[in-house]
């Protein structure tokens, strides 16, 4: 089972239940929409000439669009590049004006205009039903990781941070890779992730109460201050630090 297949494995049984609620954008992404968009993004990248093993820059904050973009690239056989300094001709970002700053030839903007559909040109023109069986999938910190490495690492993370299908996970993580790992874990389990926008102590407490969160993952200082609610399990974000990255 590839990395992306592992992350999407809960989708058939979760269906239209919420997978990710993005407080910043107001979007609620269901499990069925998640898998559908991943496969549509993959098909869209193929239409634009993505080659197997080619890098695609992904410059998105932690939120509903991030796992769709990253796994869409991986499902297409490409390599999602999260870190700086990657040489690529294609990019998925928040603005079409990022191309000159990043040195790419084409940017697929996520919600570049009010009311615009997410991923614009990459959605709505078919889906790639079958992804690669193996191969490189993610570039970070000067290294490229393949599906087997990423899937194995994800299974290892479960031993440090257990997430259940009934959990509502408050994600107060700002780092893209840590956020992606947390989203991967929660999606794999069938949980509902609520992504806080510019998380503060008061904001997280209110959000946890409103959304009936059962688990909060936050940087150490914030996590320490969130302790005290018996209904909320609080975890330092370092629990999702990948063993792949020293």
CSV table of C-alpha atoms in Angstrom, one decimal:
chain,number,residue,atom,x,y,z
A,1,UNK,CA,0.0,0.0,0.0
A,2,UNK,CA,1.5,3.4,-1.0
A,3,UNK,CA,1.7,6.4,1.2
A,4,UNK,CA,-1.3,8.1,-0.5
A,5,UNK,CA,-3.4,4.9,-0.4
A,6,UNK,CA,-2.7,4.6,3.3
A,7,UNK,CA,-3.9,8.1,4.0
A,8,UNK,CA,-7.0,7.6,1.9
A,9,UNK,CA,-7.9,4.2,3.2
A,10,UNK,CA,-10.6,5.4,5.6
A,11,UNK,CA,-12.5,7.4,2.9
A,12,UNK,CA,-14.8,4.6,1.6
A,13,UNK,CA,-16.3,4.0,5.1
A,14,UNK,CA,-16.4,7.6,6.1
A,15,UNK,CA,-18.0,8.9,2.9
A,16,UNK,CA,-19.5,12.4,3.3
A,17,UNK,CA,-18.4,12.8,6.9
A,18,UNK,CA,-16.1,15.7,7.6
A,19,UNK,CA,-12.4,15.1,7.2
A,20,UNK,CA,-11.0,18.6,7.5
A,21,UNK,CA,-12.6,21.8,8.7
A,22,UNK,CA,-10.5,24.8,7.7
A,23,UNK,CA,-11.3,27.8,10.1
A,24,UNK,CA,-9.2,30.2,7.9
A,25,UNK,CA,-11.3,29.6,4.7
A,26,UNK,CA,-14.5,28.2,6.2
A,27,UNK,CA,-14.2,25.1,4.0
A,28,UNK,CA,-15.3,21.7,5.3
A,29,UNK,CA,-13.8,18.9,3.3
A,30,UNK,CA,-15.5,15.5,3.4
A,31,UNK,CA,-13.7,12.2,3.0
A,32,UNK,CA,-15.4,11.6,-0.3
A,33,UNK,CA,-14.4,15.0,-1.6
A,34,UNK,CA,-10.8,14.5,-0.4
A,35,UNK,CA,-10.3,11.4,-2.4
A,36,UNK,CA,-12.1,12.8,-5.4
A,37,UNK,CA,-10.1,16.0,-5.4
A,38,UNK,CA,-6.8,14.1,-5.0
A,39,UNK,CA,-7.5,12.1,-8.1
A,40,UNK,CA,-8.8,15.1,-10.0
A,41,UNK,CA,-5.6,17.1,-9.2
A,42,UNK,CA,-3.5,14.2,-10.3
A,43,UNK,CA,-5.4,14.1,-13.6
A,44,UNK,CA,-5.1,17.8,-14.0
A,45,UNK,CA,-1.4,17.7,-13.5
A,46,UNK,CA,-1.1,15.0,-16.2
A,47,UNK,CA,-3.0,17.2,-18.6
A,48,UNK,CA,-0.4,19.9,-18.0
A,49,UNK,CA,2.4,17.5,-18.8
A,50,UNK,CA,3.6,16.4,-15.4
A,51,UNK,CA,6.3,13.7,-15.8
A,52,UNK,CA,6.9,10.8,-13.4
A,53,UNK,CA,9.3,11.9,-10.7
A,54,UNK,CA,9.0,15.6,-11.6
A,55,UNK,CA,8.8,18.1,-8.7
A,56,UNK,CA,5.9,20.3,-8.1
A,57,UNK,CA,6.3,23.1,-5.5
A,58,UNK,CA,3.5,23.2,-2.9
A,59,UNK,CA,3.3,26.5,-1.1
A,60,UNK,CA,0.2,26.3,1.0
A,61,UNK,CA,-0.5,26.8,4.7
A,62,UNK,CA,-1.8,23.9,6.9
A,63,UNK,CA,-5.5,23.5,6.0
A,64,UNK,CA,-7.9,21.6,3.8
A,65,UNK,CA,-6.0,22.3,0.6
A,66,UNK,CA,-2.6,21.0,1.7
A,67,UNK,CA,-3.2,17.3,1.8
A,68,UNK,CA,-5.2,17.5,-1.4
A,69,UNK,CA,-2.4,19.2,-3.2
A,70,UNK,CA,0.4,17.0,-1.8
A,71,UNK,CA,-1.3,13.7,-2.4
A,72,UNK,CA,-2.6,14.9,-5.8
A,73,UNK,CA,1.0,15.4,-6.9
A,74,UNK,CA,2.1,12.0,-5.4
A,75,UNK,CA,-0.9,10.2,-7.0
A,76,UNK,CA,0.1,11.6,-10.3
A,77,UNK,CA,3.6,10.1,-9.9
A,78,UNK,CA,5.2,13.5,-9.1
A,79,UNK,CA,7.2,14.7,-6.2
A,80,UNK,CA,5.6,17.3,-3.9
A,81,UNK,CA,8.3,19.8,-2.8
A,82,UNK,CA,7.5,21.5,0.5
A,83,UNK,CA,10.9,23.0,1.3
A,84,UNK,CA,12.6,26.0,-0.3
A,85,UNK,CA,15.1,25.9,-3.1
A,86,UNK,CA,13.4,23.2,-5.2
A,87,UNK,CA,13.8,23.5,-9.0
A,88,UNK,CA,10.4,23.1,-10.6
A,89,UNK,CA,8.3,24.4,-13.4
A,90,UNK,CA,4.9,23.8,-11.7
A,91,UNK,CA,3.6,25.1,-8.4
A,92,UNK,CA,0.4,24.9,-6.4
A,93,UNK,CA,0.1,28.0,-4.3
A,94,UNK,CA,-2.3,30.6,-2.9
A,95,UNK,CA,-1.8,33.2,-5.6
A,96,UNK,CA,-1.1,33.2,-9.3
A,97,UNK,CA,1.4,36.0,-8.7
A,98,UNK,CA,3.8,33.7,-6.9
A,99,UNK,CA,5.4,32.4,-10.2
A,100,UNK,CA,8.1,35.1,-10.5
A,101,UNK,CA,9.1,34.8,-6.8
A,102,UNK,CA,9.5,31.1,-7.0
A,103,UNK,CA,11.0,30.9,-10.5
A,104,UNK,CA,8.3,28.5,-11.9
A,105,UNK,CA,6.5,28.6,-15.2
A,106,UNK,CA,3.0,27.9,-14.0
A,107,UNK,CA,1.1,28.4,-10.8
A,108,UNK,CA,-2.2,26.7,-10.0
A,109,UNK,CA,-3.8,29.0,-7.5
A,110,UNK,CA,-6.0,27.8,-4.7
A,111,UNK,CA,-8.9,30.2,-4.2
A,112,UNK,CA,-7.2,33.1,-6.0
A,113,UNK,CA,-10.4,35.0,-6.3
A,114,UNK,CA,-13.5,35.2,-4.0
A,115,UNK,CA,-15.9,32.4,-4.9
A,116,UNK,CA,-13.4,30.6,-7.1
A,117,UNK,CA,-13.4,26.8,-6.9
A,118,UNK,CA,-10.4,25.3,-5.1
A,119,UNK,CA,-7.6,24.3,-7.4
A,120,UNK,CA,-9.4,26.0,-10.3
A,121,UNK,CA,-7.9,24.5,-13.5
A,122,UNK,CA,-6.9,21.2,-11.9
A,123,UNK,CA,-10.5,20.1,-11.0
A,124,UNK,CA,-13.5,19.2,-13.0
A,125,UNK,CA,-11.9,17.4,-15.9
A,126,UNK,CA,-11.8,13.8,-15.0
A,127,UNK,CA,-9.9,11.8,-12.3
A,128,UNK,CA,-6.9,9.6,-12.3
A,129,UNK,CA,-8.3,6.5,-10.6
A,130,UNK,CA,-5.0,4.6,-10.1
A,131,UNK,CA,-1.8,6.1,-8.7
A,132,UNK,CA,1.8,4.8,-8.8
A,133,UNK,CA,2.7,1.6,-7.0
A,134,UNK,CA,5.9,3.0,-5.7
A,135,UNK,CA,8.5,5.7,-6.4
A,136,UNK,CA,9.5,9.2,-5.1
A,137,UNK,CA,6.7,11.3,-3.6
A,138,UNK,CA,7.9,14.1,-1.3
A,139,UNK,CA,10.9,16.4,-1.3
A,140,UNK,CA,11.9,18.2,1.9
A,141,UNK,CA,15.2,19.4,3.6
A,142,UNK,CA,17.3,18.5,0.6
A,143,UNK,CA,16.0,14.9,0.5
A,144,UNK,CA,13.5,13.0,-1.6
A,145,UNK,CA,11.4,10.3,0.1
A,146,UNK,CA,9.5,7.5,-1.6
A,147,UNK,CA,6.0,6.1,-0.9
A,148,UNK,CA,7.4,3.1,1.1
A,149,UNK,CA,9.5,5.4,3.4
A,150,UNK,CA,6.6,7.8,4.0
A,151,UNK,CA,4.1,5.0,4.6
A,152,UNK,CA,6.4,3.2,7.0
A,153,UNK,CA,7.1,6.5,8.9
A,154,UNK,CA,3.4,7.1,9.1
A,155,UNK,CA,2.8,3.7,10.7
A,156,UNK,CA,5.5,4.4,13.2
A,157,UNK,CA,4.0,7.8,14.1
A,158,UNK,CA,0.8,5.9,15.2
A,159,UNK,CA,2.8,4.5,18.1
A,160,UNK,CA,3.6,8.0,19.4
A,161,UNK,CA,0.3,9.7,18.6
A,162,UNK,CA,-2.8,7.5,18.6
A,163,UNK,CA,-5.8,9.0,16.7
A,164,UNK,CA,-9.1,7.3,16.6
A,165,UNK,CA,-12.0,7.5,14.1
A,166,UNK,CA,-14.2,9.2,16.7
A,167,UNK,CA,-11.6,11.9,17.5
A,168,UNK,CA,-12.1,15.6,16.7
A,169,UNK,CA,-8.6,16.8,16.3
A,170,UNK,CA,-7.8,20.5,16.9
A,171,UNK,CA,-4.7,21.2,14.8
A,172,UNK,CA,-2.8,24.3,16.1
A,173,UNK,CA,0.3,23.5,14.0
A,174,UNK,CA,1.8,26.0,11.7
A,175,UNK,CA,4.7,24.1,10.1
A,176,UNK,CA,3.7,22.6,6.8
A,177,UNK,CA,5.4,19.3,7.2
A,178,UNK,CA,4.2,18.7,10.8
A,179,UNK,CA,0.8,19.8,9.8
A,180,UNK,CA,0.8,17.4,6.8
A,181,UNK,CA,1.9,14.5,9.1
A,182,UNK,CA,-0.9,15.3,11.6
A,183,UNK,CA,-3.4,15.5,8.8
A,184,UNK,CA,-2.1,12.2,7.3
A,185,UNK,CA,-2.5,10.5,10.7
A,186,UNK,CA,-6.0,11.8,11.3
A,187,UNK,CA,-7.2,11.1,7.8
A,188,UNK,CA,-5.8,7.5,7.9
A,189,UNK,CA,-7.8,7.0,11.1
A,190,UNK,CA,-11.0,8.5,9.8
A,191,UNK,CA,-11.0,11.4,12.3
A,192,UNK,CA,-12.2,15.0,11.9
A,193,UNK,CA,-9.5,17.6,11.9
A,194,UNK,CA,-10.3,21.2,12.7
A,195,UNK,CA,-7.4,23.5,11.6
A,196,UNK,CA,-7.1,26.6,13.8
A,197,UNK,CA,-6.2,29.9,12.1
A,198,UNK,CA,-3.3,31.7,13.7
A,199,UNK,CA,-3.9,29.8,16.9
A,200,UNK,CA,-4.0,31.6,20.3
A,201,UNK,CA,-4.7,30.3,23.7
A,202,UNK,CA,-8.2,31.9,23.9
A,203,UNK,CA,-8.9,31.0,20.3
A,204,UNK,CA,-8.0,27.4,20.7
A,205,UNK,CA,-10.1,27.1,23.9
A,206,UNK,CA,-13.1,28.5,22.2
A,207,UNK,CA,-12.7,26.4,19.1
A,208,UNK,CA,-12.1,23.2,21.2
A,209,UNK,CA,-15.4,23.9,23.0
A,210,UNK,CA,-17.4,24.9,19.9
A,211,UNK,CA,-16.2,21.8,17.9
A,212,UNK,CA,-16.1,19.4,20.8
A,213,UNK,CA,-12.5,18.6,20.2
A,214,UNK,CA,-11.1,15.5,21.9
A,215,UNK,CA,-7.5,16.0,20.9
A,216,UNK,CA,-5.4,19.1,20.5
A,217,UNK,CA,-1.9,19.2,18.9
A,218,UNK,CA,0.0,22.4,19.4
A,219,UNK,CA,3.5,23.8,19.9
A,220,UNK,CA,4.9,23.1,23.4
A,221,UNK,CA,4.2,26.5,25.0
A,222,UNK,CA,0.6,26.6,23.7
A,223,UNK,CA,0.0,22.9,24.5
A,224,UNK,CA,1.2,23.4,28.1
A,225,UNK,CA,-1.3,26.3,28.5
A,226,UNK,CA,-4.1,24.2,27.1
A,227,UNK,CA,-3.8,21.5,29.7
A,228,UNK,CA,-6.5,21.3,32.3
A,229,UNK,CA,-9.7,20.4,30.3
A,230,UNK,CA,-10.5,16.8,31.3
A,231,UNK,CA,-12.3,16.3,28.0
A,232,UNK,CA,-9.4,17.4,25.9
A,233,UNK,CA,-6.2,15.4,25.3
A,234,UNK,CA,-3.4,17.8,24.6
A,235,UNK,CA,-0.2,16.7,22.7
A,236,UNK,CA,3.0,18.6,22.0
A,237,UNK,CA,3.4,18.9,18.2
A,238,UNK,CA,6.9,17.3,18.5
A,239,UNK,CA,5.0,14.0,18.7
A,240,UNK,CA,4.4,14.3,15.0
A,241,UNK,CA,8.0,15.1,14.1
A,242,UNK,CA,9.0,12.6,11.5
A,243,UNK,CA,11.8,10.1,12.0
A,244,UNK,CA,12.7,10.8,8.4
A,245,UNK,CA,13.9,14.3,9.2
A,246,UNK,CA,16.7,14.5,11.7
